[in-house]
mmCIF file with all atom_site columns, C-alpha atoms in Angstrom:
data_model
loop_
_atom_site.group_PDB
_atom_site.id
_atom_site.type_symbol
_atom_site.label_atom_id
_atom_site.label_alt_id
_atom_site.label_comp_id
_atom_site.label_asym_id
_atom_site.label_entity_id
_atom_site.label_seq_id
_atom_site.pdbx_PDB_ins_code
_atom_site.Cartn_x
_atom_site.Cartn_y
_atom_site.Cartn_z
_atom_site.occupancy
_atom_site.B_iso_or_equiv
_atom_site.pdbx_formal_charge
_atom_site.auth_seq_id
_atom_site.auth_comp_id
_atom_site.auth_asym_id
_atom_site.auth_atom_id
_atom_site.pdbx_PDB_model_num
ATOM 1   C CA . MET P 1 1   ? -10.503 -19.025 28.105 1.00 0.00 ? 510 MET P CA 1
ATOM 2   C CA . GLU P 1 2   ? -7.772  -20.346 25.049 1.00 0.00 ? 511 GLU P CA 1
ATOM 3   C CA . PRO P 1 3   ? -8.106  -17.877 22.228 1.00 0.00 ? 512 PRO P CA 1
ATOM 4   C CA . ASP P 1 4   ? -10.567 -18.769 19.601 1.00 0.00 ? 513 ASP P CA 1
ATOM 5   C CA . ARG P 1 5   ? -8.452  -18.961 15.552 1.00 0.00 ? 514 ARG P CA 1
ATOM 6   C CA . LEU P 1 6   ? -6.834  -16.397 14.589 1.00 0.00 ? 515 LEU P CA 1
ATOM 7   C CA . GLU P 1 7   ? -7.764  -15.822 11.008 1.00 0.00 ? 516 GLU P CA 1
ATOM 8   C CA . HIS P 1 8   ? -6.396  -12.720 9.229  1.00 0.00 ? 517 HIS P CA 1
ATOM 9   C CA . VAL P 1 9   ? -5.295  -11.170 11.810 1.00 0.00 ? 518 VAL P CA 1
ATOM 10  C CA . ALA P 1 10  ? -3.142  -8.569  12.481 1.00 0.00 ? 519 ALA P CA 1
ATOM 11  C CA . LEU P 1 11  ? -1.738  -6.990  15.399 1.00 0.00 ? 520 LEU P CA 1
ATOM 12  C CA . VAL P 1 12  ? -1.986  -3.165  17.115 1.00 0.00 ? 521 VAL P CA 1
ATOM 13  C CA . ILE P 1 13  ? 0.202   -2.181  19.428 1.00 0.00 ? 522 ILE P CA 1
ATOM 14  C CA . VAL P 1 14  ? -0.576  0.508   21.651 1.00 0.00 ? 523 VAL P CA 1
ATOM 15  C CA . ASP P 1 15  ? 1.076   3.823   22.212 1.00 0.00 ? 524 ASP P CA 1
ATOM 16  C CA . MET P 1 16  ? 4.160   1.885   22.978 1.00 0.00 ? 525 MET P CA 1
ATOM 17  C CA . GLN P 1 17  ? 6.056   6.005   22.435 1.00 0.00 ? 526 GLN P CA 1
ATOM 18  C CA . ASN P 1 18  ? 8.910   7.629   24.322 1.00 0.00 ? 527 ASN P CA 1
ATOM 19  C CA . ASP P 1 19  ? 6.856   9.304   26.527 1.00 0.00 ? 528 ASP P CA 1
ATOM 20  C CA . PHE P 1 20  ? 5.185   6.328   28.320 1.00 0.00 ? 529 PHE P CA 1
ATOM 21  C CA . VAL P 1 21  ? 8.156   3.894   27.638 1.00 0.00 ? 530 VAL P CA 1
ATOM 22  C CA . ARG P 1 22  ? 11.887  5.887   28.616 1.00 0.00 ? 531 ARG P CA 1
ATOM 23  C CA . ARG P 1 23  ? 13.502  6.007   32.061 1.00 0.00 ? 532 ARG P CA 1
ATOM 24  C CA . GLY P 1 24  ? 12.424  9.534   33.563 1.00 0.00 ? 533 GLY P CA 1
ATOM 25  C CA . ALA P 1 25  ? 8.892   9.687   30.797 1.00 0.00 ? 534 ALA P CA 1
ATOM 26  C CA . PRO P 1 26  ? 6.847   11.748  32.029 1.00 0.00 ? 535 PRO P CA 1
ATOM 27  C CA . LEU P 1 27  ? 3.960   9.047   31.842 1.00 0.00 ? 536 LEU P CA 1
ATOM 28  C CA . GLU P 1 28  ? 6.496   6.666   32.337 1.00 0.00 ? 537 GLU P CA 1
ATOM 29  C CA . VAL P 1 29  ? 5.010   2.863   32.659 1.00 0.00 ? 538 VAL P CA 1
ATOM 30  C CA . PRO P 1 30  ? 8.393   0.523   33.751 1.00 0.00 ? 539 PRO P CA 1
ATOM 31  C CA . ASP P 1 31  ? 6.645   -2.214  32.946 1.00 0.00 ? 540 ASP P CA 1
ATOM 32  C CA . ALA P 1 32  ? 6.062   -1.534  29.497 1.00 0.00 ? 541 ALA P CA 1
ATOM 33  C CA . ARG P 1 33  ? 10.262  -2.199  28.973 1.00 0.00 ? 542 ARG P CA 1
ATOM 34  C CA . ASP P 1 34  ? 9.513   -5.618  29.887 1.00 0.00 ? 543 ASP P CA 1
ATOM 35  C CA . THR P 1 35  ? 7.190   -5.962  27.215 1.00 0.00 ? 544 THR P CA 1
ATOM 36  C CA . ILE P 1 36  ? 9.686   -5.261  24.846 1.00 0.00 ? 545 ILE P CA 1
ATOM 37  C CA . ALA P 1 37  ? 10.902  -8.748  24.359 1.00 0.00 ? 546 ALA P CA 1
ATOM 38  C CA . ALA P 1 38  ? 7.647   -10.018 23.558 1.00 0.00 ? 547 ALA P CA 1
ATOM 39  C CA . HIS P 1 39  ? 6.824   -7.194  20.911 1.00 0.00 ? 548 HIS P CA 1
ATOM 40  C CA . ARG P 1 40  ? 9.828   -7.721  18.659 1.00 0.00 ? 549 ARG P CA 1
ATOM 41  C CA . ALA P 1 41  ? 9.064   -11.699 18.876 1.00 0.00 ? 550 ALA P CA 1
ATOM 42  C CA . LEU P 1 42  ? 5.709   -10.896 17.594 1.00 0.00 ? 551 LEU P CA 1
ATOM 43  C CA . LEU P 1 43  ? 6.905   -8.511  15.114 1.00 0.00 ? 552 LEU P CA 1
ATOM 44  C CA . GLU P 1 44  ? 9.057   -10.925 13.759 1.00 0.00 ? 553 GLU P CA 1
ATOM 45  C CA . ALA P 1 45  ? 6.476   -13.924 13.400 1.00 0.00 ? 554 ALA P CA 1
ATOM 46  C CA . PHE P 1 46  ? 4.156   -11.170 12.107 1.00 0.00 ? 555 PHE P CA 1
ATOM 47  C CA . ARG P 1 47  ? 7.302   -9.020  8.700  1.00 0.00 ? 556 ARG P CA 1
ATOM 48  C CA . ASN P 1 48  ? 7.893   -12.817 8.375  1.00 0.00 ? 557 ASN P CA 1
ATOM 49  C CA . ARG P 1 49  ? 4.614   -13.866 6.749  1.00 0.00 ? 558 ARG P CA 1
ATOM 50  C CA . GLY P 1 50  ? 4.121   -10.047 5.458  1.00 0.00 ? 559 GLY P CA 1
ATOM 51  C CA . TRP P 1 51  ? 0.576   -9.723  7.825  1.00 0.00 ? 560 TRP P CA 1
ATOM 52  C CA . GLN P 1 52  ? -1.051  -6.483  9.320  1.00 0.00 ? 561 GLN P CA 1
ATOM 53  C CA . VAL P 1 53  ? 1.467   -4.406  12.070 1.00 0.00 ? 562 VAL P CA 1
ATOM 54  C CA . VAL P 1 54  ? -0.346  -1.296  13.507 1.00 0.00 ? 563 VAL P CA 1
ATOM 55  C CA . TYR P 1 55  ? 0.768   1.120   15.916 1.00 0.00 ? 564 TYR P CA 1
ATOM 56  C CA . THR P 1 56  ? -0.984  3.666   17.373 1.00 0.00 ? 565 THR P CA 1
ATOM 57  C CA . ARG P 1 57  ? 0.234   6.391   19.144 1.00 0.00 ? 566 ARG P CA 1
ATOM 58  C CA . PHE P 1 58  ? -1.386  8.711   21.984 1.00 0.00 ? 567 PHE P CA 1
ATOM 59  C CA . LEU P 1 59  ? -1.476  12.331  20.743 1.00 0.00 ? 568 LEU P CA 1
ATOM 60  C CA . SER P 1 60  ? -1.774  15.005  23.656 1.00 0.00 ? 569 SER P CA 1
ATOM 61  C CA . ARG P 1 61  ? -4.188  17.936  21.746 1.00 0.00 ? 570 ARG P CA 1
ATOM 62  C CA . PRO P 1 62  ? -2.126  22.017  22.458 1.00 0.00 ? 571 PRO P CA 1
ATOM 63  C CA . GLU P 1 63  ? -5.302  23.358  23.813 1.00 0.00 ? 572 GLU P CA 1
ATOM 64  C CA . PRO P 1 64  ? -7.154  22.415  26.809 1.00 0.00 ? 573 PRO P CA 1
ATOM 65  C CA . CYS P 1 65  ? -9.261  19.402  27.205 1.00 0.00 ? 574 CYS P CA 1
ATOM 66  C CA . LEU P 1 66  ? -11.227 17.504  29.681 1.00 0.00 ? 575 LEU P CA 1
ATOM 67  C CA . LEU P 1 67  ? -8.024  15.108  29.119 1.00 0.00 ? 576 LEU P CA 1
ATOM 68  C CA . TRP P 1 68  ? -6.002  17.239  30.756 1.00 0.00 ? 577 TRP P CA 1
ATOM 69  C CA . ASN P 1 69  ? -7.820  17.059  34.141 1.00 0.00 ? 578 ASN P CA 1
ATOM 70  C CA . TRP P 1 70  ? -6.373  13.193  34.440 1.00 0.00 ? 579 TRP P CA 1
ATOM 71  C CA . SER P 1 71  ? -3.400  13.658  32.542 1.00 0.00 ? 580 SER P CA 1
ATOM 72  C CA . PRO P 1 72  ? -2.516  17.334  33.626 1.00 0.00 ? 581 PRO P CA 1
ATOM 73  C CA . GLN P 1 73  ? 1.374   15.901  32.160 1.00 0.00 ? 582 GLN P CA 1
ATOM 74  C CA . CYS P 1 74  ? -0.047  16.769  29.231 1.00 0.00 ? 583 CYS P CA 1
ATOM 75  C CA . ARG P 1 75  ? 0.037   20.236  29.713 1.00 0.00 ? 584 ARG P CA 1
ATOM 76  C CA . PRO P 1 76  ? 2.658   22.744  28.783 1.00 0.00 ? 585 PRO P CA 1
ATOM 77  C CA . PRO P 1 77  ? 5.331   23.163  30.170 1.00 0.00 ? 586 PRO P CA 1
ATOM 78  C CA . THR P 1 78  ? 5.647   19.110  30.189 1.00 0.00 ? 587 THR P CA 1
ATOM 79  C CA . LYS P 1 79  ? 3.856   18.817  26.996 1.00 0.00 ? 588 LYS P CA 1
ATOM 80  C CA . CYS P 1 80  ? 3.644   15.117  27.390 1.00 0.00 ? 589 CYS P CA 1
ATOM 81  C CA . CYS P 1 81  ? 3.319   13.529  23.703 1.00 0.00 ? 590 CYS P CA 1
ATOM 82  C CA . TRP P 1 82  ? 2.417   16.487  21.808 1.00 0.00 ? 591 TRP P CA 1
ATOM 83  C CA . LYS P 1 83  ? 3.789   15.958  18.367 1.00 0.00 ? 592 LYS P CA 1
ATOM 84  C CA . GLY P 1 84  ? 7.103   17.453  17.726 1.00 0.00 ? 593 GLY P CA 1
ATOM 85  C CA . HIS P 1 85  ? 7.874   18.184  20.850 1.00 0.00 ? 594 HIS P CA 1
ATOM 86  C CA . ARG P 1 86  ? 11.353  16.538  21.950 1.00 0.00 ? 595 ARG P CA 1
ATOM 87  C CA . ARG P 1 87  ? 12.960  15.691  24.884 1.00 0.00 ? 596 ARG P CA 1
ATOM 88  C CA . ARG P 1 88  ? 15.948  14.324  26.895 1.00 0.00 ? 597 ARG P CA 1
ATOM 89  C CA . TYR P 1 89  ? 15.221  10.566  29.190 1.00 0.00 ? 598 TYR P CA 1
ATOM 90  C CA . ALA P 1 90  ? 17.898  9.180   30.568 1.00 0.00 ? 599 ALA P CA 1
ATOM 91  C CA . ASP P 1 91  ? 17.841  6.005   28.718 1.00 0.00 ? 600 ASP P CA 1
ATOM 92  C CA . ALA P 1 92  ? 18.633  7.418   25.731 1.00 0.00 ? 601 ALA P CA 1
ATOM 93  C CA . ASP P 1 93  ? 21.164  9.796   24.045 1.00 0.00 ? 602 ASP P CA 1
ATOM 94  C CA . GLY P 1 94  ? 20.367  12.904  23.288 1.00 0.00 ? 603 GLY P CA 1
ATOM 95  C CA . GLU P 1 95  ? 16.869  14.364  22.576 1.00 0.00 ? 604 GLU P CA 1
ATOM 96  C CA . LEU P 1 96  ? 14.206  12.139  21.397 1.00 0.00 ? 605 LEU P CA 1
ATOM 97  C CA . GLU P 1 97  ? 10.521  12.998  19.755 1.00 0.00 ? 606 GLU P CA 1
ATOM 98  C CA . CYS P 1 98  ? 8.260   12.855  22.851 1.00 0.00 ? 607 CYS P CA 1
ATOM 99  C CA . ALA P 1 99  ? 5.648   11.048  20.284 1.00 0.00 ? 608 ALA P CA 1
ATOM 100 C CA . GLU P 1 100 ? 7.351   8.666   18.249 1.00 0.00 ? 609 GLU P CA 1
ATOM 101 C CA . VAL P 1 101 ? 7.116   5.390   18.869 1.00 0.00 ? 610 VAL P CA 1
ATOM 102 C CA . ILE P 1 102 ? 10.487  4.087   21.085 1.00 0.00 ? 611 ILE P CA 1
ATOM 103 C CA . ASP P 1 103 ? 13.863  2.748   18.594 1.00 0.00 ? 612 ASP P CA 1
ATOM 104 C CA . GLU P 1 104 ? 13.218  -0.805  19.980 1.00 0.00 ? 613 GLU P CA 1
ATOM 105 C CA . LEU P 1 105 ? 10.578  -1.333  18.244 1.00 0.00 ? 614 LEU P CA 1
ATOM 106 C CA . ALA P 1 106 ? 10.475  1.305   15.339 1.00 0.00 ? 615 ALA P CA 1
ATOM 107 C CA . PRO P 1 107 ? 7.352   1.144   12.518 1.00 0.00 ? 616 PRO P CA 1
ATOM 108 C CA . ASP P 1 108 ? 8.269   -0.007  9.135  1.00 0.00 ? 617 ASP P CA 1
ATOM 109 C CA . PRO P 1 109 ? 7.527   1.833   5.909  1.00 0.00 ? 618 PRO P CA 1
ATOM 110 C CA . ALA P 1 110 ? 4.386   -1.002  5.469  1.00 0.00 ? 619 ALA P CA 1
ATOM 111 C CA . ASP P 1 111 ? 2.591   -0.741  9.026  1.00 0.00 ? 620 ASP P CA 1
ATOM 112 C CA . VAL P 1 112 ? 0.213   1.150   9.500  1.00 0.00 ? 621 VAL P CA 1
ATOM 113 C CA . ILE P 1 113 ? 0.169   4.084   12.150 1.00 0.00 ? 622 ILE P CA 1
ATOM 114 C CA . ILE P 1 114 ? -2.761  5.521   13.539 1.00 0.00 ? 623 ILE P CA 1
ATOM 115 C CA . ASP P 1 115 ? -2.654  8.581   15.791 1.00 0.00 ? 624 ASP P CA 1
ATOM 116 C CA . LYS P 1 116 ? -5.071  8.842   18.324 1.00 0.00 ? 625 LYS P CA 1
ATOM 117 C CA . PHE P 1 117 ? -6.424  12.398  20.446 1.00 0.00 ? 626 PHE P CA 1
ATOM 118 C CA . GLY P 1 118 ? -7.793  9.886   22.859 1.00 0.00 ? 627 GLY P CA 1
ATOM 119 C CA . TYR P 1 119 ? -7.264  6.740   24.406 1.00 0.00 ? 628 TYR P CA 1
ATOM 120 C CA . GLY P 1 120 ? -9.231  4.256   22.121 1.00 0.00 ? 629 GLY P CA 1
ATOM 121 C CA . ALA P 1 121 ? -7.435  3.860   18.818 1.00 0.00 ? 630 ALA P CA 1
ATOM 122 C CA . PHE P 1 122 ? -10.829 3.358   16.188 1.00 0.00 ? 631 PHE P CA 1
ATOM 123 C CA . HIS P 1 123 ? -12.489 6.300   17.903 1.00 0.00 ? 632 HIS P CA 1
ATOM 124 C CA . ASP P 1 124 ? -12.227 9.252   15.013 1.00 0.00 ? 633 ASP P CA 1
ATOM 125 C CA . THR P 1 125 ? -9.798  7.837   13.014 1.00 0.00 ? 634 THR P CA 1
ATOM 126 C CA . PRO P 1 126 ? -9.925  5.171   10.181 1.00 0.00 ? 635 PRO P CA 1
ATOM 127 C CA . LEU P 1 127 ? -8.541  2.296   11.521 1.00 0.00 ? 636 LEU P CA 1
ATOM 128 C CA . ALA P 1 128 ? -11.984 -0.051  11.267 1.00 0.00 ? 637 ALA P CA 1
ATOM 129 C CA . ASP P 1 129 ? -12.319 0.872   7.477  1.00 0.00 ? 638 ASP P CA 1
ATOM 130 C CA . ILE P 1 130 ? -8.868  0.019   7.227  1.00 0.00 ? 639 ILE P CA 1
ATOM 131 C CA . LEU P 1 131 ? -8.488  -2.998  8.751  1.00 0.00 ? 640 LEU P CA 1
ATOM 132 C CA . HIS P 1 132 ? -11.784 -4.200  6.753  1.00 0.00 ? 641 HIS P CA 1
ATOM 133 C CA . GLY P 1 133 ? -11.099 -3.213  3.982  1.00 0.00 ? 642 GLY P CA 1
ATOM 134 C CA . ASN P 1 134 ? -7.724  -5.516  4.550  1.00 0.00 ? 643 ASN P CA 1
ATOM 135 C CA . GLY P 1 135 ? -10.089 -8.572  5.305  1.00 0.00 ? 644 GLY P CA 1
ATOM 136 C CA . ILE P 1 136 ? -8.796  -8.645  9.510  1.00 0.00 ? 645 ILE P CA 1
ATOM 137 C CA . LYS P 1 137 ? -10.882 -10.541 11.499 1.00 0.00 ? 646 LYS P CA 1
ATOM 138 C CA . SER P 1 138 ? -9.041  -11.094 14.069 1.00 0.00 ? 647 SER P CA 1
ATOM 139 C CA . LEU P 1 139 ? -6.860  -9.074  16.319 1.00 0.00 ? 648 LEU P CA 1
ATOM 140 C CA . LEU P 1 140 ? -3.519  -9.407  18.795 1.00 0.00 ? 649 LEU P CA 1
ATOM 141 C CA . VAL P 1 141 ? -3.602  -6.424  20.549 1.00 0.00 ? 650 VAL P CA 1
ATOM 142 C CA . THR P 1 142 ? -0.381  -4.911  22.899 1.00 0.00 ? 651 THR P CA 1
ATOM 143 C CA . GLY P 1 143 ? 0.802   -1.944  24.143 1.00 0.00 ? 652 GLY P CA 1
ATOM 144 C CA . THR P 1 144 ? 0.331   0.429   27.380 1.00 0.00 ? 653 THR P CA 1
ATOM 145 C CA . VAL P 1 145 ? -1.469  1.167   29.205 1.00 0.00 ? 654 VAL P CA 1
ATOM 146 C CA . THR P 1 146 ? -3.752  -2.191  30.210 1.00 0.00 ? 655 THR P CA 1
ATOM 147 C CA . GLN P 1 147 ? -6.594  -0.728  31.756 1.00 0.00 ? 656 GLN P CA 1
ATOM 148 C CA . ILE P 1 148 ? -6.309  2.840   29.564 1.00 0.00 ? 657 ILE P CA 1
ATOM 149 C CA . CYS P 1 149 ? -5.410  2.860   25.718 1.00 0.00 ? 658 CYS P CA 1
ATOM 150 C CA . VAL P 1 150 ? -4.528  -0.829  26.064 1.00 0.00 ? 659 VAL P CA 1
ATOM 151 C CA . GLU P 1 151 ? -8.514  -1.385  27.290 1.00 0.00 ? 660 GLU P CA 1
ATOM 152 C CA . GLU P 1 152 ? -10.206 1.265   25.247 1.00 0.00 ? 661 GLU P CA 1
ATOM 153 C CA . THR P 1 153 ? -8.331  -0.078  22.057 1.00 0.00 ? 662 THR P CA 1
ATOM 154 C CA . ALA P 1 154 ? -9.404  -3.700  22.325 1.00 0.00 ? 663 ALA P CA 1
ATOM 155 C CA . ARG P 1 155 ? -12.867 -2.598  23.808 1.00 0.00 ? 664 ARG P CA 1
ATOM 156 C CA . GLU P 1 156 ? -13.812 -0.495  20.816 1.00 0.00 ? 665 GLU P CA 1
ATOM 157 C CA . ALA P 1 157 ? -12.440 -4.091  18.379 1.00 0.00 ? 666 ALA P CA 1
ATOM 158 C CA . PHE P 1 158 ? -14.942 -6.275  20.111 1.00 0.00 ? 667 PHE P CA 1
ATOM 159 C CA . HIS P 1 159 ? -17.960 -3.841  18.604 1.00 0.00 ? 668 HIS P CA 1
ATOM 160 C CA . HIS P 1 160 ? -16.235 -3.365  15.468 1.00 0.00 ? 669 HIS P CA 1
ATOM 161 C CA . GLY P 1 161 ? -16.914 -7.007  15.262 1.00 0.00 ? 670 GLY P CA 1
ATOM 162 C CA . PHE P 1 162 ? -13.096 -8.410  15.113 1.00 0.00 ? 671 PHE P CA 1
ATOM 163 C CA . ARG P 1 163 ? -12.192 -11.247 17.611 1.00 0.00 ? 672 ARG P CA 1
ATOM 164 C CA . THR P 1 164 ? -9.320  -9.764  19.272 1.00 0.00 ? 673 THR P CA 1
ATOM 165 C CA . THR P 1 165 ? -6.974  -11.822 21.919 1.00 0.00 ? 674 THR P CA 1
ATOM 166 C CA . LEU P 1 166 ? -4.771  -8.973  24.474 1.00 0.00 ? 675 LEU P CA 1
ATOM 167 C CA . VAL P 1 167 ? -1.362  -10.190 24.487 1.00 0.00 ? 676 VAL P CA 1
ATOM 168 C CA . SER P 1 168 ? -0.489  -10.465 28.488 1.00 0.00 ? 677 SER P CA 1
ATOM 169 C CA . ASP P 1 169 ? 2.506   -10.525 28.568 1.00 0.00 ? 678 ASP P CA 1
ATOM 170 C CA . ALA P 1 170 ? 3.061   -8.062  25.827 1.00 0.00 ? 679 ALA P CA 1
ATOM 171 C CA . VAL P 1 171 ? 1.054   -5.292  27.812 1.00 0.00 ? 680 VAL P CA 1
ATOM 172 C CA . SER P 1 172 ? 1.622   -2.851  30.467 1.00 0.00 ? 681 SER P CA 1
ATOM 173 C CA . SER P 1 173 ? 0.328   -1.031  33.118 1.00 0.00 ? 682 SER P CA 1
ATOM 174 C CA . PHE P 1 174 ? 1.543   1.121   36.348 1.00 0.00 ? 683 PHE P CA 1
ATOM 175 C CA . ALA P 1 175 ? -0.777  -0.581  38.913 1.00 0.00 ? 684 ALA P CA 1
ATOM 176 C CA . PRO P 1 176 ? -0.944  -3.935  38.582 1.00 0.00 ? 685 PRO P CA 1
ATOM 177 C CA . ASP P 1 177 ? -4.104  -4.585  40.565 1.00 0.00 ? 686 ASP P CA 1
ATOM 178 C CA . LEU P 1 178 ? -5.882  -3.003  37.344 1.00 0.00 ? 687 LEU P CA 1
ATOM 179 C CA . HIS P 1 179 ? -3.883  -4.621  34.675 1.00 0.00 ? 688 HIS P CA 1
ATOM 180 C CA . ALA P 1 180 ? -5.217  -7.773  36.037 1.00 0.00 ? 689 ALA P CA 1
ATOM 181 C CA . ALA P 1 181 ? -8.588  -6.565  36.754 1.00 0.00 ? 690 ALA P CA 1
ATOM 182 C CA . THR P 1 182 ? -8.203  -5.371  32.681 1.00 0.00 ? 691 THR P CA 1
ATOM 183 C CA . LEU P 1 183 ? -7.342  -8.696  31.435 1.00 0.00 ? 692 LEU P CA 1
ATOM 184 C CA . LYS P 1 184 ? -9.857  -10.692 33.985 1.00 0.00 ? 693 LYS P CA 1
ATOM 185 C CA . ASN P 1 185 ? -12.144 -8.491  33.220 1.00 0.00 ? 694 ASN P CA 1
ATOM 186 C CA . PHE P 1 186 ? -11.578 -8.624  28.806 1.00 0.00 ? 695 PHE P CA 1
ATOM 187 C CA . ALA P 1 187 ? -10.968 -12.319 29.267 1.00 0.00 ? 696 ALA P CA 1
ATOM 188 C CA . MET P 1 188 ? -15.399 -12.838 30.376 1.00 0.00 ? 697 MET P CA 1
ATOM 189 C CA . LYS P 1 189 ? -17.126 -10.484 28.250 1.00 0.00 ? 698 LYS P CA 1
ATOM 190 C CA . PHE P 1 190 ? -14.468 -8.958  25.561 1.00 0.00 ? 699 PHE P CA 1
ATOM 191 C CA . GLY P 1 191 ? -12.171 -11.689 24.538 1.00 0.00 ? 700 GLY P CA 1
ATOM 192 C CA . TRP P 1 192 ? -9.446  -13.382 24.431 1.00 0.00 ? 701 TRP P CA 1
ATOM 193 C CA . VAL P 1 193 ? -5.927  -12.815 26.571 1.00 0.00 ? 702 VAL P CA 1
ATOM 194 C CA . ALA P 1 194 ? -2.895  -15.513 25.529 1.00 0.00 ? 703 ALA P CA 1
ATOM 195 C CA . ASP P 1 195 ? 0.591   -14.883 25.904 1.00 0.00 ? 704 ASP P CA 1
ATOM 196 C CA . SER P 1 196 ? 2.498   -14.568 23.802 1.00 0.00 ? 705 SER P CA 1
ATOM 197 C CA . ALA P 1 197 ? 4.642   -17.893 23.772 1.00 0.00 ? 706 ALA P CA 1
ATOM 198 C CA . ASP P 1 198 ? 1.359   -19.709 23.445 1.00 0.00 ? 707 ASP P CA 1
ATOM 199 C CA . LEU P 1 199 ? -0.022  -17.169 20.204 1.00 0.00 ? 708 LEU P CA 1
ATOM 200 C CA . LEU P 1 200 ? 3.641   -17.577 18.505 1.00 0.00 ? 709 LEU P CA 1
ATOM 201 C CA . GLY P 1 201 ? 2.705   -21.047 18.726 1.00 0.00 ? 710 GLY P CA 1
ATOM 202 C CA . ARG P 1 202 ? -0.460  -21.145 16.846 1.00 0.00 ? 711 ARG P CA 1
ATOM 203 C CA . LEU P 1 203 ? 0.613   -18.692 14.539 1.00 0.00 ? 712 LEU P CA 1
ATOM 204 C CA . ALA P 1 204 ? 3.383   -21.365 13.286 1.00 0.00 ? 713 ALA P CA 1
#
């Protein structure tokens, strides 16, 4: 289905962080690096227009929690996505903050950054209030991982009344079957799916 009208739109970039995207990262999603070009094109279009850009950062709690059962890399000594923890990666010089957004997509001062301790960016965060307060009605959602934090965020957006489109070439997963199933299911009941070229043409 073709995405519905894009009005008062914001770009939400989910968890494009060092501990997911960099080579050798504890929760590496290799396909995430293939989405950088699409992200950059979308960022350029939004920033040229002065439109809202939102980044989310997944943070692990430093104390045991339920999520550690499914992401044991968040436990010590790995400390995946612990705020303030630094590590080396195969494709970067020196140590980087493990929970920070990758340098290739670095946020601008005007961008909103939402830190979250779970999969969805709306749960227990001010994101919905920020977007509604800025008159946002439509969202383009990108990032990683498609069937986890991206999907949870996009579904939550639906329940908060935002007309939401997943950008098919700007989301990524470590599991191609789950990636494909998520896009298909989202387009059936929650919103729209389109590639960045199509969306950029609609923004022109």
